[in-house]
PDB file of C-alpha atoms in Angstrom:
ATOM      1  CA  GLN F   1      -5.644-130.386  60.676  1.00 82.00           C
ATOM      2  CA  VAL F   2      -7.264-127.779  62.988  1.00 94.00           C
ATOM      3  CA  GLN F   3      -6.129-126.734  66.235  1.00 96.00           C
ATOM      4  CA  LEU F   4      -7.792-124.371  68.862  1.00 97.00           C
ATOM      5  CA  VAL F   5      -5.541-122.964  71.572  1.00 96.00           C
ATOM      6  CA  GLU F   6      -6.626-121.154  74.755  1.00 96.00           C
ATOM      7  CA  SER F   7      -5.043-118.685  77.132  1.00 96.00           C
ATOM      8  CA  GLY F   8      -6.269-116.251  80.026  1.00 97.00           C
ATOM      9  CA  GLY F   9      -7.185-118.437  82.533  1.00 97.00           C
ATOM     10  CA  GLY F  10      -5.969-117.928  86.081  1.00 97.00           C
ATOM     11  CA  LEU F  11      -6.849-117.154  89.788  1.00 98.00           C
ATOM     12  CA  VAL F  12      -8.631-114.029  90.775  1.00 98.00           C
ATOM     13  CA  GLN F  13     -10.652-112.737  93.616  1.00 98.00           C
ATOM     14  CA  ALA F  14     -14.525-112.381  93.492  1.00 98.00           C
ATOM     15  CA  GLY F  15     -15.489-109.307  91.792  1.00 98.00           C
ATOM     16  CA  GLY F  16     -12.233-109.418  89.445  1.00 98.00           C
ATOM     17  CA  SER F  17     -11.826-109.998  85.771  1.00 98.00           C
ATOM     18  CA  LEU F  18     -10.320-112.190  83.270  1.00 98.00           C
ATOM     19  CA  ARG F  19      -9.950-112.360  79.617  1.00 98.00           C
ATOM     20  CA  LEU F  20      -9.966-115.684  77.878  1.00 98.00           C
ATOM     21  CA  SER F  21      -8.718-115.984  74.425  1.00 98.00           C
ATOM     22  CA  CYS F  22      -8.868-118.802  71.880  1.00 98.00           C
ATOM     23  CA  ALA F  23      -7.370-118.938  68.363  1.00 97.00           C
ATOM     24  CA  ALA F  24      -7.943-121.659  65.567  1.00 97.00           C
ATOM     25  CA  SER F  25      -5.077-122.407  63.094  1.00 96.00           C
ATOM     26  CA  GLY F  26      -4.719-125.312  60.434  1.00 95.00           C
ATOM     27  CA  SER F  27      -6.495-126.009  57.135  1.00 94.00           C
ATOM     28  CA  ILE F  28      -9.437-123.746  57.684  1.00 95.00           C
ATOM     29  CA  PHE F  29     -12.019-123.358  54.806  1.00 95.00           C
ATOM     30  CA  SER F  30     -14.336-121.310  57.007  1.00 95.00           C
ATOM     31  CA  ILE F  31     -15.712-120.780  60.835  1.00 96.00           C
ATOM     32  CA  ASN F  32     -19.306-120.607  61.742  1.00 96.00           C
ATOM     33  CA  THR F  33     -20.384-120.150  65.228  1.00 97.00           C
ATOM     34  CA  MET F  34     -17.760-120.042  68.124  1.00 98.00           C
ATOM     35  CA  GLY F  35     -18.548-120.469  71.863  1.00 98.00           C
ATOM     36  CA  TRP F  36     -17.242-120.908  75.194  1.00 98.00           C
ATOM     37  CA  TYR F  37     -18.372-123.724  77.595  1.00 98.00           C
ATOM     38  CA  ARG F  38     -17.323-124.702  81.089  1.00 98.00           C
ATOM     39  CA  GLN F  39     -17.223-127.519  83.368  1.00 98.00           C
ATOM     40  CA  ALA F  40     -16.894-127.419  86.978  1.00 97.00           C
ATOM     41  CA  PRO F  41     -15.921-130.731  89.251  1.00 92.00           C
ATOM     42  CA  GLY F  42     -18.943-132.903  89.450  1.00 94.00           C
ATOM     43  CA  LYS F  43     -21.132-131.019  87.008  1.00 96.00           C
ATOM     44  CA  GLN F  44     -21.674-131.501  83.252  1.00 97.00           C
ATOM     45  CA  ARG F  45     -20.175-129.038  80.632  1.00 97.00           C
ATOM     46  CA  GLU F  46     -22.659-126.350  79.973  1.00 97.00           C
ATOM     47  CA  LEU F  47     -22.573-123.534  77.386  1.00 98.00           C
ATOM     48  CA  VAL F  48     -21.558-120.131  78.685  1.00 98.00           C
ATOM     49  CA  ALA F  49     -21.695-117.889  75.552  1.00 98.00           C
ATOM     50  CA  ALA F  50     -21.529-118.180  71.707  1.00 98.00           C
ATOM     51  CA  ILE F  51     -21.214-115.760  68.967  1.00 98.00           C
ATOM     52  CA  THR F  52     -22.240-116.421  65.101  1.00 97.00           C
ATOM     53  CA  SER F  53     -19.878-115.248  62.303  1.00 93.00           C
ATOM     54  CA  GLY F  54     -21.955-112.069  61.818  1.00 92.00           C
ATOM     55  CA  GLY F  55     -21.608-111.106  65.581  1.00 95.00           C
ATOM     56  CA  THR F  56     -24.866-112.466  67.050  1.00 97.00           C
ATOM     57  CA  THR F  57     -24.448-113.379  70.757  1.00 98.00           C
ATOM     58  CA  THR F  58     -26.133-115.689  73.196  1.00 98.00           C
ATOM     59  CA  TYR F  59     -25.463-116.015  76.994  1.00 98.00           C
ATOM     60  CA  THR F  60     -26.362-118.471  79.608  1.00 98.00           C
ATOM     61  CA  ASP F  61     -28.694-116.634  82.159  1.00 98.00           C
ATOM     62  CA  SER F  62     -26.151-116.676  85.099  1.00 97.00           C
ATOM     63  CA  VAL F  63     -23.357-114.860  83.095  1.00 98.00           C
ATOM     64  CA  ARG F  64     -25.462-112.254  81.150  1.00 97.00           C
ATOM     65  CA  GLY F  65     -24.561-108.863  82.020  1.00 98.00           C
ATOM     66  CA  ARG F  66     -21.096-109.985  83.361  1.00 98.00           C
ATOM     67  CA  PHE F  67     -19.631-111.756  80.402  1.00 98.00           C
ATOM     68  CA  THR F  68     -19.036-110.389  77.120  1.00 98.00           C
ATOM     69  CA  ILE F  69     -18.002-112.659  73.964  1.00 98.00           C
ATOM     70  CA  SER F  70     -16.467-111.423  70.814  1.00 98.00           C
ATOM     71  CA  ARG F  71     -14.423-112.340  67.914  1.00 97.00           C
ATOM     72  CA  ASP F  72     -11.819-111.382  65.135  1.00 96.00           C
ATOM     73  CA  ASN F  73     -12.521-113.176  62.073  1.00 94.00           C
ATOM     74  CA  ALA F  74      -9.348-112.042  60.572  1.00 93.00           C
ATOM     75  CA  LYS F  75      -7.402-113.859  63.453  1.00 95.00           C
ATOM     76  CA  ASN F  76      -9.760-116.831  63.585  1.00 96.00           C
ATOM     77  CA  ALA F  77     -10.194-115.962  67.231  1.00 97.00           C
ATOM     78  CA  VAL F  78     -12.890-115.532  69.950  1.00 98.00           C
ATOM     79  CA  TYR F  79     -12.421-113.897  73.316  1.00 98.00           C
ATOM     80  CA  LEU F  80     -14.530-113.941  76.533  1.00 98.00           C
ATOM     81  CA  GLN F  81     -14.265-110.926  78.932  1.00 98.00           C
ATOM     82  CA  MET F  82     -15.513-112.049  82.382  1.00 98.00           C
ATOM     83  CA  ASN F  83     -16.203-109.196  84.865  1.00 98.00           C
ATOM     84  CA  SER F  84     -17.612-109.300  88.133  1.00 98.00           C
ATOM     85  CA  LEU F  85     -16.580-112.824  88.717  1.00 98.00           C
ATOM     86  CA  LYS F  86     -18.108-115.184  91.332  1.00 98.00           C
ATOM     87  CA  PRO F  87     -16.974-118.285  92.924  1.00 98.00           C
ATOM     88  CA  GLU F  88     -19.442-120.103  91.264  1.00 97.00           C
ATOM     89  CA  ASP F  89     -17.818-119.154  88.170  1.00 98.00           C
ATOM     90  CA  THR F  90     -14.898-121.559  88.831  1.00 98.00           C
ATOM     91  CA  ALA F  91     -14.560-124.008  86.156  1.00 98.00           C
ATOM     92  CA  VAL F  92     -12.332-125.196  83.139  1.00 98.00           C
ATOM     93  CA  TYR F  93     -13.372-123.086  80.239  1.00 98.00           C
ATOM     94  CA  TYR F  94     -13.375-124.642  76.727  1.00 98.00           C
ATOM     95  CA  CYS F  95     -13.277-123.097  73.555  1.00 98.00           C
ATOM     96  CA  ASN F  96     -15.418-124.506  70.554  1.00 98.00           C
ATOM     97  CA  ALA F  97     -15.811-123.872  66.859  1.00 98.00           C
ATOM     98  CA  GLU F  98     -17.755-124.962  64.157  1.00 97.00           C
ATOM     99  CA  ILE F  99     -15.357-125.266  61.104  1.00 97.00           C
ATOM    100  CA  ARG F 100     -15.243-126.229  57.559  1.00 96.00           C
ATOM    101  CA  THR F 101     -11.584-127.540  56.738  1.00 94.00           C
ATOM    102  CA  SER F 102      -9.965-127.159  53.472  1.00 92.00           C
ATOM    103  CA  SER F 103      -9.699-131.011  53.011  1.00 91.00           C
ATOM    104  CA  TYR F 104     -13.681-131.313  53.406  1.00 91.00           C
ATOM    105  CA  PRO F 105     -15.174-127.866  52.639  1.00 91.00           C
ATOM    106  CA  THR F 106     -18.709-129.400  52.500  1.00 94.00           C
ATOM    107  CA  LEU F 107     -18.545-130.950  56.034  1.00 94.00           C
ATOM    108  CA  ARG F 108     -19.168-128.972  59.083  1.00 93.00           C
ATOM    109  CA  GLN F 109     -17.343-130.254  62.232  1.00 95.00           C
ATOM    110  CA  TYR F 110     -16.936-129.171  65.932  1.00 96.00           C
ATOM    111  CA  TYR F 111     -13.494-128.614  67.372  1.00 97.00           C
ATOM    112  CA  TRP F 112     -12.383-127.950  71.031  1.00 97.00           C
ATOM    113  CA  GLY F 113      -9.752-126.368  72.574  1.00 97.00           C
ATOM    114  CA  GLN F 114      -7.749-127.815  75.531  1.00 96.00           C
ATOM    115  CA  GLY F 115      -9.339-126.056  78.422  1.00 97.00           C
ATOM    116  CA  THR F 116      -8.019-123.401  80.640  1.00 97.00           C
ATOM    117  CA  GLN F 117      -8.682-123.243  84.400  1.00 98.00           C
ATOM    118  CA  VAL F 118     -10.356-120.336  85.913  1.00 98.00           C
ATOM    119  CA  THR F 119     -10.757-120.073  89.890  1.00 98.00           C
ATOM    120  CA  VAL F 120     -12.439-117.409  91.871  1.00 98.00           C
ATOM    121  CA  SER F 121     -11.738-116.988  95.422  1.00 97.00           C
ATOM    122  CA  SER F 122     -14.070-115.670  97.990  1.00 92.00           C
TER     123      SER F 122
END
């Protein structure tokens, strides 16, 4: 009933930039918080950035000042602008959203995108 589709990953040299996009579709009643997570090989998935429906943002310390999260509520989309990329940013990045569906508008559920690979070379 709900699907999140991501794009924008790729290979970039250290110091470069990438912009990730994620759009939600389906029987959506409302979307609350949206965010980006990442998971590197051998490590647990971690929160990178999140943004509320009103535009309030939060970032993990390692990306603050380099990454910017934004959203377009009319398009049910969230973006992650990544600048000054470092090799340690290499990971699979996942879009996440807290959504109420039209079928069950009183139930809040989290949905995940399929993930997009970001690789930063030295």
